[in-house]
Coordinates of C-alpha atoms and ligand atoms in Angstrom, one line a residue:
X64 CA 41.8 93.3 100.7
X65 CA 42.8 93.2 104.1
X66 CA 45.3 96.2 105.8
X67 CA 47.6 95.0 108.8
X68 CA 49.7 97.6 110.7
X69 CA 53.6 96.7 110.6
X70 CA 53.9 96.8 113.9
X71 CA 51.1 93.9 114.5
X72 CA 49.3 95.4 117.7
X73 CA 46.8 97.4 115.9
X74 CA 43.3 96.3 114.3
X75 CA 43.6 95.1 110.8
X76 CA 41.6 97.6 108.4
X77 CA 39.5 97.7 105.1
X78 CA 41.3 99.7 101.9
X79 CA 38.6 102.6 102.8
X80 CA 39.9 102.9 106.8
X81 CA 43.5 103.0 105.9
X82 CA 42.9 105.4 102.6
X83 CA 41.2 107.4 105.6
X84 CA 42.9 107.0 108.6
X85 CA 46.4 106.5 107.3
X86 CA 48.2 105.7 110.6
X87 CA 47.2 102.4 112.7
X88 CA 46.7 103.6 116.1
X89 CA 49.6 101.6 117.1
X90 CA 51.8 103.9 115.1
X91 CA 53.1 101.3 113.0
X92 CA 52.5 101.5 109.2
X93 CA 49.5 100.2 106.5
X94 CA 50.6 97.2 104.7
X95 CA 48.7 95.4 102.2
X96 CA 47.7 91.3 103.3
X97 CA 49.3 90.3 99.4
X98 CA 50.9 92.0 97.0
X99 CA 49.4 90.5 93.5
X100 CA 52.0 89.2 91.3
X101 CA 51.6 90.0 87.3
X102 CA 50.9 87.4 84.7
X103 CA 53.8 86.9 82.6
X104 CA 51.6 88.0 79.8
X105 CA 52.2 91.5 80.9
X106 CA 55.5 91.6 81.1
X107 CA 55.6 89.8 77.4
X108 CA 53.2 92.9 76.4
X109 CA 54.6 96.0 77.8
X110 CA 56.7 97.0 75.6
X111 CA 53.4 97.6 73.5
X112 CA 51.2 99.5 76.4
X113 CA 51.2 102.9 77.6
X114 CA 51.9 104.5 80.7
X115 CA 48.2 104.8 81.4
X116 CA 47.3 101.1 80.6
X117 CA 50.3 99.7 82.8
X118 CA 49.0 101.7 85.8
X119 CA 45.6 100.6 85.6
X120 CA 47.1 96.6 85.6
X121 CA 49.4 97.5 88.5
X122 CA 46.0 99.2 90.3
X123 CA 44.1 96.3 89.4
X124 CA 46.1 93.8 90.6
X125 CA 46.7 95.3 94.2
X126 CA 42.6 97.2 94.5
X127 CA 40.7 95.6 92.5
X128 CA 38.7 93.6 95.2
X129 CA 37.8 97.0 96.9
X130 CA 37.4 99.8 93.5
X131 CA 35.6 98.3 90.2
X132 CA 37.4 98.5 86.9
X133 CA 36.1 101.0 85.6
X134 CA 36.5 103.8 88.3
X135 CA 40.3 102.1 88.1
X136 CA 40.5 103.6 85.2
X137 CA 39.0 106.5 85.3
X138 CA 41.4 107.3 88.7
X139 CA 44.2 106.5 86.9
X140 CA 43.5 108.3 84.0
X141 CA 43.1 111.4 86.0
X142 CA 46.0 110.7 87.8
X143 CA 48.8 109.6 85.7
X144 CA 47.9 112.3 83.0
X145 CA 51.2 113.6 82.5
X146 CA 54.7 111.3 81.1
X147 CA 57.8 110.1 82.6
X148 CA 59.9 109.7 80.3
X149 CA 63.5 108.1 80.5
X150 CA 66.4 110.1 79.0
X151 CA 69.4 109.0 78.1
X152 CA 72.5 110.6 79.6
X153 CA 75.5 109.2 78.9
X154 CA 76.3 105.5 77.8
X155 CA 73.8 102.6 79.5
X156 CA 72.8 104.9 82.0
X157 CA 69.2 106.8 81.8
X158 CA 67.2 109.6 83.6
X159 CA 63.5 108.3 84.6
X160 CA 62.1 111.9 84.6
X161 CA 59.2 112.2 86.9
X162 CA 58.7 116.0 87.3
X163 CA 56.3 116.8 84.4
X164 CA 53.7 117.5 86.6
X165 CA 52.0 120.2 87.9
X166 CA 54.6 120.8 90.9
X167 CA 57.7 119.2 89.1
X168 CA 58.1 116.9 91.5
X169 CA 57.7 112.9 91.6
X170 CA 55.0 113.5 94.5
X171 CA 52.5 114.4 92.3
X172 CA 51.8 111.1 90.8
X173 CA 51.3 110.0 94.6
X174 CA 49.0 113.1 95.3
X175 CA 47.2 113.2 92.2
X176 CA 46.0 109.2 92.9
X177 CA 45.9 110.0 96.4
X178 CA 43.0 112.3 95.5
X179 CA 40.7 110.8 93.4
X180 CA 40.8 107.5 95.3
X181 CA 39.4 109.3 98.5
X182 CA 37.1 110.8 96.4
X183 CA 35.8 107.5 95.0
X184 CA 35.2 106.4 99.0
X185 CA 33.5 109.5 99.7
X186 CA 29.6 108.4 100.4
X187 CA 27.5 110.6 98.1
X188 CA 26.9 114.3 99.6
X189 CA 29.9 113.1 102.5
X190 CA 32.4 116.0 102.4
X191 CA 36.0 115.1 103.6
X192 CA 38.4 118.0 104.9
X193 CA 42.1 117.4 104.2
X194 CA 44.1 119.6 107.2
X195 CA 48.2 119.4 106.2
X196 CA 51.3 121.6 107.9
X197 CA 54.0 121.9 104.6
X198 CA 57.3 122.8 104.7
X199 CA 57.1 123.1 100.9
X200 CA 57.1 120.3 98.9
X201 CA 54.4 117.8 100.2
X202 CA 51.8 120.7 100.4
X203 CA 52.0 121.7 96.7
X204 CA 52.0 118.9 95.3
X205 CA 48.4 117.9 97.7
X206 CA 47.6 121.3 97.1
X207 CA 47.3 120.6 93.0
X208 CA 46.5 117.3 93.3
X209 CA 43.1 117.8 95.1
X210 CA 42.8 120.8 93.1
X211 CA 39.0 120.3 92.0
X212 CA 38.1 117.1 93.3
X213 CA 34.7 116.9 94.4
X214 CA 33.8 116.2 98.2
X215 CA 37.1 117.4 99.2
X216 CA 38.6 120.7 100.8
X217 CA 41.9 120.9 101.5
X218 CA 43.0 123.7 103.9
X219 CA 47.2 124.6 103.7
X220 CA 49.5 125.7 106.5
X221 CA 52.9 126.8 106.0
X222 CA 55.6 129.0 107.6
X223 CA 55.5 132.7 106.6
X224 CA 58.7 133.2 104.9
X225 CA 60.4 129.6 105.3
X226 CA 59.2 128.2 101.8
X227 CA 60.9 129.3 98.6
X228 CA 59.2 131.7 96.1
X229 CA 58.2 129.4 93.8
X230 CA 56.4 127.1 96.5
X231 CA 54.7 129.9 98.1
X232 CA 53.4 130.6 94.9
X233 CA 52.3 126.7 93.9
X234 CA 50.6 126.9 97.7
X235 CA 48.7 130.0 97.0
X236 CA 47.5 130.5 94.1
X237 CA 45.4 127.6 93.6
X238 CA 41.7 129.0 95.2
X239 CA 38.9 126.7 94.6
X240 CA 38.4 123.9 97.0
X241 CA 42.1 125.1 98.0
X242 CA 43.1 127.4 100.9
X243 CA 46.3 128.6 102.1
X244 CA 47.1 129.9 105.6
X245 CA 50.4 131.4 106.3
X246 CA 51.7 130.4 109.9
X247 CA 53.5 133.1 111.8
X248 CA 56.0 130.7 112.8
X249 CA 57.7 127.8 112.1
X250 CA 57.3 124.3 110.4
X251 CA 56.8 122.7 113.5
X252 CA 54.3 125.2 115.1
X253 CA 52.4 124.6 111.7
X254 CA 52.4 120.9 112.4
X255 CA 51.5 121.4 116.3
X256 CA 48.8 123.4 114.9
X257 CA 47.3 120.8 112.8
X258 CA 47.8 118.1 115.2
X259 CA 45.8 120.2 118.0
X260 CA 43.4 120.3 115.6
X261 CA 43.2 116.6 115.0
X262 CA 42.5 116.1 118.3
X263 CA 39.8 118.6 118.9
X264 CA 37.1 115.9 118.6
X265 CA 34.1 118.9 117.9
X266 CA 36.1 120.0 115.4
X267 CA 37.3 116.8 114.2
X268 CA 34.0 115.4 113.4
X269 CA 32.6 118.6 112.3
X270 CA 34.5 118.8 109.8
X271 CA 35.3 115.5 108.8
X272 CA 38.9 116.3 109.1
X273 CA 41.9 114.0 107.4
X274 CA 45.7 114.0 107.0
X275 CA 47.2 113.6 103.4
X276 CA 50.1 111.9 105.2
X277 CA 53.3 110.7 102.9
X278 CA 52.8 107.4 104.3
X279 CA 49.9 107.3 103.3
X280 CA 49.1 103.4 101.4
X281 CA 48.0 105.4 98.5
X282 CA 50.6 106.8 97.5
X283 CA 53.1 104.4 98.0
X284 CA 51.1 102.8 94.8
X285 CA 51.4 105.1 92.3
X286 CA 54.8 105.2 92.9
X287 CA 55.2 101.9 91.7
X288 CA 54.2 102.6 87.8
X289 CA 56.7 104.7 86.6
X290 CA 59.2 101.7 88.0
X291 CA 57.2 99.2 85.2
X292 CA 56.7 102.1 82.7
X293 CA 60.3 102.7 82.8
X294 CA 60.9 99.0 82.3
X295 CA 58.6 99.4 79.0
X296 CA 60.5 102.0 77.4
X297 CA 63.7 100.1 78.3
X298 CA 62.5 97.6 76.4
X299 CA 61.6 99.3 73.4
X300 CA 65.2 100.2 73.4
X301 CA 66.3 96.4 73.3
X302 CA 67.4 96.3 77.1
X303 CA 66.5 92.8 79.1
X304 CA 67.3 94.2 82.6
X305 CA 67.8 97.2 85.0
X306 CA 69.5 98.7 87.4
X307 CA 67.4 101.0 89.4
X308 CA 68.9 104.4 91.3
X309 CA 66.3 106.0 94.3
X310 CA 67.5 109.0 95.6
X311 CA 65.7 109.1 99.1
X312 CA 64.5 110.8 101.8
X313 CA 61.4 109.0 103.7
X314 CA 61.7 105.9 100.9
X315 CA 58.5 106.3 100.1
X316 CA 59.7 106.4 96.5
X317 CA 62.0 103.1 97.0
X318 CA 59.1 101.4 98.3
X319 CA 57.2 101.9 95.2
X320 CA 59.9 100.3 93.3
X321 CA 60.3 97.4 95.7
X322 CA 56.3 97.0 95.4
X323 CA 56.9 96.8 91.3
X324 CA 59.8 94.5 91.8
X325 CA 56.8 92.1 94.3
X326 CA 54.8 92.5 91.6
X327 CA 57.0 90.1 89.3
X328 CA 59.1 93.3 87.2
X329 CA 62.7 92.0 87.8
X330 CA 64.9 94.3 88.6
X331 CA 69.2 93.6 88.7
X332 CA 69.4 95.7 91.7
X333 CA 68.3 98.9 93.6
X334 CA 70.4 101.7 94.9
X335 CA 69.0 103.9 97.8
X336 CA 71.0 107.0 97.6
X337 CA 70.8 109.7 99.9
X338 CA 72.5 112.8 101.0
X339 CA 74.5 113.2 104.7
X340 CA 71.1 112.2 106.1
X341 CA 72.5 108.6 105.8
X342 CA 70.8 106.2 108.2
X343 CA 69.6 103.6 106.1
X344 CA 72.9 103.3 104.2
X345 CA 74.5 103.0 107.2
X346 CA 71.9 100.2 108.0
X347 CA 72.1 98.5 104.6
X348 CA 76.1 98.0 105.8
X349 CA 75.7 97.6 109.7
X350 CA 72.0 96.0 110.5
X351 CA 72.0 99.0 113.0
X352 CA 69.1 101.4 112.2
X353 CA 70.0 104.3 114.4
X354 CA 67.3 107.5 113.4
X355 CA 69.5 111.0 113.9
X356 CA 68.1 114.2 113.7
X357 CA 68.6 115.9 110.5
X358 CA 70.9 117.3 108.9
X359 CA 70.5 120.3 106.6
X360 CA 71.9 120.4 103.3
X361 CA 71.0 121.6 99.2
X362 CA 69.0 118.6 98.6
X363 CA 66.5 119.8 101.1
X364 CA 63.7 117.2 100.4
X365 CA 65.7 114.5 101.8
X366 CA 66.6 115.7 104.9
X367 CA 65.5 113.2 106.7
X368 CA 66.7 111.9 110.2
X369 CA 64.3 109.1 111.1
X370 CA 62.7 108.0 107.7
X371 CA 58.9 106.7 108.0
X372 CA 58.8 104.1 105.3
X373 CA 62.1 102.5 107.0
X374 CA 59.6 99.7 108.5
X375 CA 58.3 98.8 104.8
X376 CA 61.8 98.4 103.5
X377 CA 61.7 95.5 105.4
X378 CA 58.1 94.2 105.6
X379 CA 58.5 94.4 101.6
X380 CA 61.2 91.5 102.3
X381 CA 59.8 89.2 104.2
X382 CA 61.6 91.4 107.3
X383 CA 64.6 90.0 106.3
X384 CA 67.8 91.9 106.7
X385 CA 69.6 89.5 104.5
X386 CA 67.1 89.6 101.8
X387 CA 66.7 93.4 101.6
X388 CA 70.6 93.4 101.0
X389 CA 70.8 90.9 98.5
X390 CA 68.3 93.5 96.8
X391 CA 69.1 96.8 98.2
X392 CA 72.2 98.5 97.9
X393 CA 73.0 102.0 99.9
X394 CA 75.2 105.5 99.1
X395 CA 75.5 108.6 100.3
X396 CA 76.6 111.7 99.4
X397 CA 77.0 115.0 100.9
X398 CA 77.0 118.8 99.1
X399 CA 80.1 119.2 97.8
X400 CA 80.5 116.1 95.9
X401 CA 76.5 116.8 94.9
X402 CA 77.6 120.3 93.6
X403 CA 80.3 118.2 91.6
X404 CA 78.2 115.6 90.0
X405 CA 76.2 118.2 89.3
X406 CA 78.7 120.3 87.0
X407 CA 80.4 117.9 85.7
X408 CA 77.5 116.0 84.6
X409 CA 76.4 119.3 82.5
X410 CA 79.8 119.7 81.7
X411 CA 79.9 116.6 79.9
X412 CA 76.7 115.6 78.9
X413 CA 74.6 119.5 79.0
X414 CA 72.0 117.4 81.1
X415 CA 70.9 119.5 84.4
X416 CA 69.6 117.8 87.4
X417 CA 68.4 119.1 90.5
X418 CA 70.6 118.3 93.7
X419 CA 68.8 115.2 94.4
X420 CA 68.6 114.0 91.1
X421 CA 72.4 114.2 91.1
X422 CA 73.1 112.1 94.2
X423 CA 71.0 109.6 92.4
X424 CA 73.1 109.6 89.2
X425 CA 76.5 109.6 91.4
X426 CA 75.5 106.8 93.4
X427 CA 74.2 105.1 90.1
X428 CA 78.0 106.1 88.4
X429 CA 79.6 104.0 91.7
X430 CA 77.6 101.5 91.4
X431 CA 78.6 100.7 87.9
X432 CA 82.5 101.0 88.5
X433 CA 82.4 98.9 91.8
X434 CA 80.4 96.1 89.9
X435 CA 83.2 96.7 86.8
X436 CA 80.4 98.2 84.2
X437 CA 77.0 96.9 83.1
X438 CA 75.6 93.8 81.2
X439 CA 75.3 94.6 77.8
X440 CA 71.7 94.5 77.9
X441 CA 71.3 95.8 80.8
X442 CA 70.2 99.8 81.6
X443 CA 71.1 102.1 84.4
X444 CA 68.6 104.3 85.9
X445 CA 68.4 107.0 88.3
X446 CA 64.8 108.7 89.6
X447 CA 65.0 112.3 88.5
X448 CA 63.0 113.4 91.4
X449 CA 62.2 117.3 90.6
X450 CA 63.0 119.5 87.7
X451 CA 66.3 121.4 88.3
X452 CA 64.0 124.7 88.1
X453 CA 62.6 124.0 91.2
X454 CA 65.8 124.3 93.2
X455 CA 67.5 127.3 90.7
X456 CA 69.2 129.3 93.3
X457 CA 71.3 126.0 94.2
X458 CA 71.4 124.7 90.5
X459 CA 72.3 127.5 88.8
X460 CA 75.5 129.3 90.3
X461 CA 77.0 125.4 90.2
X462 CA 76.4 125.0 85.9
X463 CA 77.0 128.5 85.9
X464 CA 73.5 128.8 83.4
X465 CA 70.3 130.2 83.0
X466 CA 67.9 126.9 83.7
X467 CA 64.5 128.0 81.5
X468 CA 61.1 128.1 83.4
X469 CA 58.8 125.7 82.0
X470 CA 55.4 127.1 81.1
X471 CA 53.6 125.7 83.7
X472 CA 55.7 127.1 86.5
X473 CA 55.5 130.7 84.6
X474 CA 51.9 130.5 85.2
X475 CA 51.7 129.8 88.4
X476 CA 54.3 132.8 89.1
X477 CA 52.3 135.5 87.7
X478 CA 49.2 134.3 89.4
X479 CA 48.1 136.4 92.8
X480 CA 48.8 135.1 95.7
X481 CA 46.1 133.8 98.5
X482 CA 46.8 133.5 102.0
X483 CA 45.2 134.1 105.5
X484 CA 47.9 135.1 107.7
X485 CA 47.6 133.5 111.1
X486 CA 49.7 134.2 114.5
X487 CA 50.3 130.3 116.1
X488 CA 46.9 130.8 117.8
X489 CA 45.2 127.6 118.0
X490 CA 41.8 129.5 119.1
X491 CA 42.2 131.9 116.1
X492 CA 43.0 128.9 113.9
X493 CA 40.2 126.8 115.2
X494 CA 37.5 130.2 114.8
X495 CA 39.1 130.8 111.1
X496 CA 38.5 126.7 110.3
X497 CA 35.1 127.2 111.2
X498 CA 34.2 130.1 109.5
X499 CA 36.2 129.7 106.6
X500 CA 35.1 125.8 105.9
X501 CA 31.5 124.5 105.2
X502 CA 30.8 122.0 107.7
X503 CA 29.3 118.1 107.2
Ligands
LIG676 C1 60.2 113.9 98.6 C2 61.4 114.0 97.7 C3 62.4 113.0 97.7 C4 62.5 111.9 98.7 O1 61.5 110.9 98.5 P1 61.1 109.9 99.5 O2 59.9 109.1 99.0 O3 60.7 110.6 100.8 O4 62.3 109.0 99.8 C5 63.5 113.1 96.8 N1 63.6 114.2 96.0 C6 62.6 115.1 95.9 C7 62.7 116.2 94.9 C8 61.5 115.0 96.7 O5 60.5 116.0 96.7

């Protein structure tokens, strides 16, 4: 399969060069030549197949001129090896929980499959060094996801004393083919860090160097199964159609559902929901796309003031304003009516959701009132995009309740931490990369 840049002025690429590269040099974005549409015998069977056997289709379908059948499914296997399961919150509308995994956060199916598809394109003995500057989230959930995959080092930058607790934890205390470094400094001097490094072409090639960049084309894919999976339990339950909710940052996530949806899974309508970060709502309504800085608020992980999938949105539509919006609805929220949702929602149902996960279920809620309720047979469902643990000092004060620390995350915490502390040096940085890192 061939890989053209959205913007059109780069040099098309091979699945391999934009797995490796990840940005065109024209800045624009991957995209896929054709997205494969599903037989109709899959959608008559999956009510009957499991979460494992409808991502290996889906990967199929879109890779499987480049990656044989059975590393498919031994890369999805590995991957997709925990559930998302949909809950049911109150009447037709239902929680798609994505955060059983190691990070409890929906960015580990994307990391996880990330991973072990670089890993699969790695020429035998070829080493590959992945170099990423976190501000949390993203570098966890890479962290765990290349947690043990051979050929592949992945070395951690973060702020010192700008991450929560619990991340600083997930970030260091993984050892094995995984190393933290703790900036003295700030997010951006992490990134500057990492880019300088980029461009240091001795160090570059020496160690094979590579970004595990969220726009990354592979991890916009695994995004896509839990949309179809979803679909399957749905199913199950007698529903014939959905509603989907994306709470949204970057739209990374979005995009995987708009991929499912070009893949043949029909889908009533999506809803991209966001906090006071609200560009692409205000697009959706104005066809003005006018990128902000952004805005702080409690559901952190979307603050995001000039979002990097925004070019796929379109591509994914033929870059037609009018068809995204037939498709594509938009909401916002900002923290105060987040908090609400979010106590009222436990209130009334004793279902927590993390800050995030609430805008989704608010915008979902509107949604259903402006269209005057829901087909019968029709389901509702928002993307519960981290566990409520994750963001406890927000969560908790609002229910006014002890949220319980799944086992996982206990054992991270009592794990000892890891971490090279580093002034914002490049020199130093480049002499500890060198000495810390087996060259190739
Ligand atoms: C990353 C993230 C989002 C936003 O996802 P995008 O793909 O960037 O739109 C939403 N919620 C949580 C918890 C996240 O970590």
């Amino acid at each position: 399969m061939i890989y053209y840049s959205t913007k059109r002025q780069a040099e098309e690429a091979s699945l391999k060069k934009a797995l490796f590269k990840g940005l065109p040099e024209d800045n624009g974005l991957y995209m896929p030549e054709q997205i494969a549409k599903l037989p109709q015998s899959f959608f008559d069977n999956i009510g009957e197949m499991s979460f494992q056997d409808i991502a290996f289709e889906v990967t199929n379908a879109l890779l499987g001129e480049d990656v044989p059948a059975e590393e498919i499914r031994k890369i999805v296997d590995e991957a997709v090896n925990f559930d998302a399961p949909i809950v049911n919150v109150v009447d037709q509308i239902y929680s798609l929980e994505l955060f059983h995994g190691p990070t409890l956060a929906f960015k580990d199916f994307g990391a996880r499959f990330m991973s072990r598809l670089m890993s699969y394109f790695l020429e035998k003995g070829e080493k590959l060094h992945i170099l990423v500057a976190t501000s949390g989230d993203t570098g966890s959930a890479v962290a765990q996801g290349f947690f043990g995959v051979e050929g592949i080092q992945v070395t951690i930058l973060y702020p010192k004393g700008k991450v929560s607790p619990i991340q600083e934890q997930q970030l260091t205390t993984n050892g094995g083919n995984i190393k933290a470094v703790e900036i003295e400094g700030t997010f951006d001097d992490c990134q500057k860090l990492v880019k300088e490094a980029f461009l240091d072409k001795e160090l570059s090639e020496a160690l094979n160097l590579t970004s595990a960049n969220s726009i990354n084309i592979s991890r916009l894919i695994p995004q896509s199964f839990y949309y179809f999976n979803a679909f399957a339990q749905l199913k199950r339950e007698g529903y014939k159609k959905v509603v989907f909710c994306t709470p949204s940052g970057n739209f990374g996530n979005l995009c995987g559902g708009l991929i499912a949806n070009r893949m043949g899974l029909k889908v009533e309508n999506f809803i991209a929901a966001t906090n006071a970060n609200k560009v692409v709502p205000v697009y959706l309504k104005t066809e003005i796309f006018q990128p902000k800085p952004s805005t702080a608020t409690i559901s952190n992980a979307m603050d995001v003031g000039n979002p990097s999938n925004f070019p796929r949105l379109l591509e994914l539509n033929g870059n037609s304003f009018e068809k995204l919006t037939k498709k594509v609805s938009g909401a916002y929220f900002n923290d105060e009516e987040t908090r609400k949702t979010m106590k009222t929602v436990f209130d009334e149902t004793g279902y927590v959701m993390c800050p995030h996960s609430a805008i989704g279920y608010q915008a979902l809620q509107d949604y259903i009132k402006e269209q005057g309720g829901l087909g019968k047979k029709t389901a509702g469902v928002f993307l519960a995009t981290a566990h409520p643990v994750k963001f406890v000092e927000i969560v908790e004060p609002v229910i006014n309740q002890k949220i319980d620390i799944p086992q996982r995350l206990q054992d991270i915490i009592d794990r000892p931490k890891v971490a090279t502390l580093l002034p914002v040096d490049y020199k130093l940085f480049k002499e500890y990369l060198l000495s810390e890192v087996e060259a190739v």
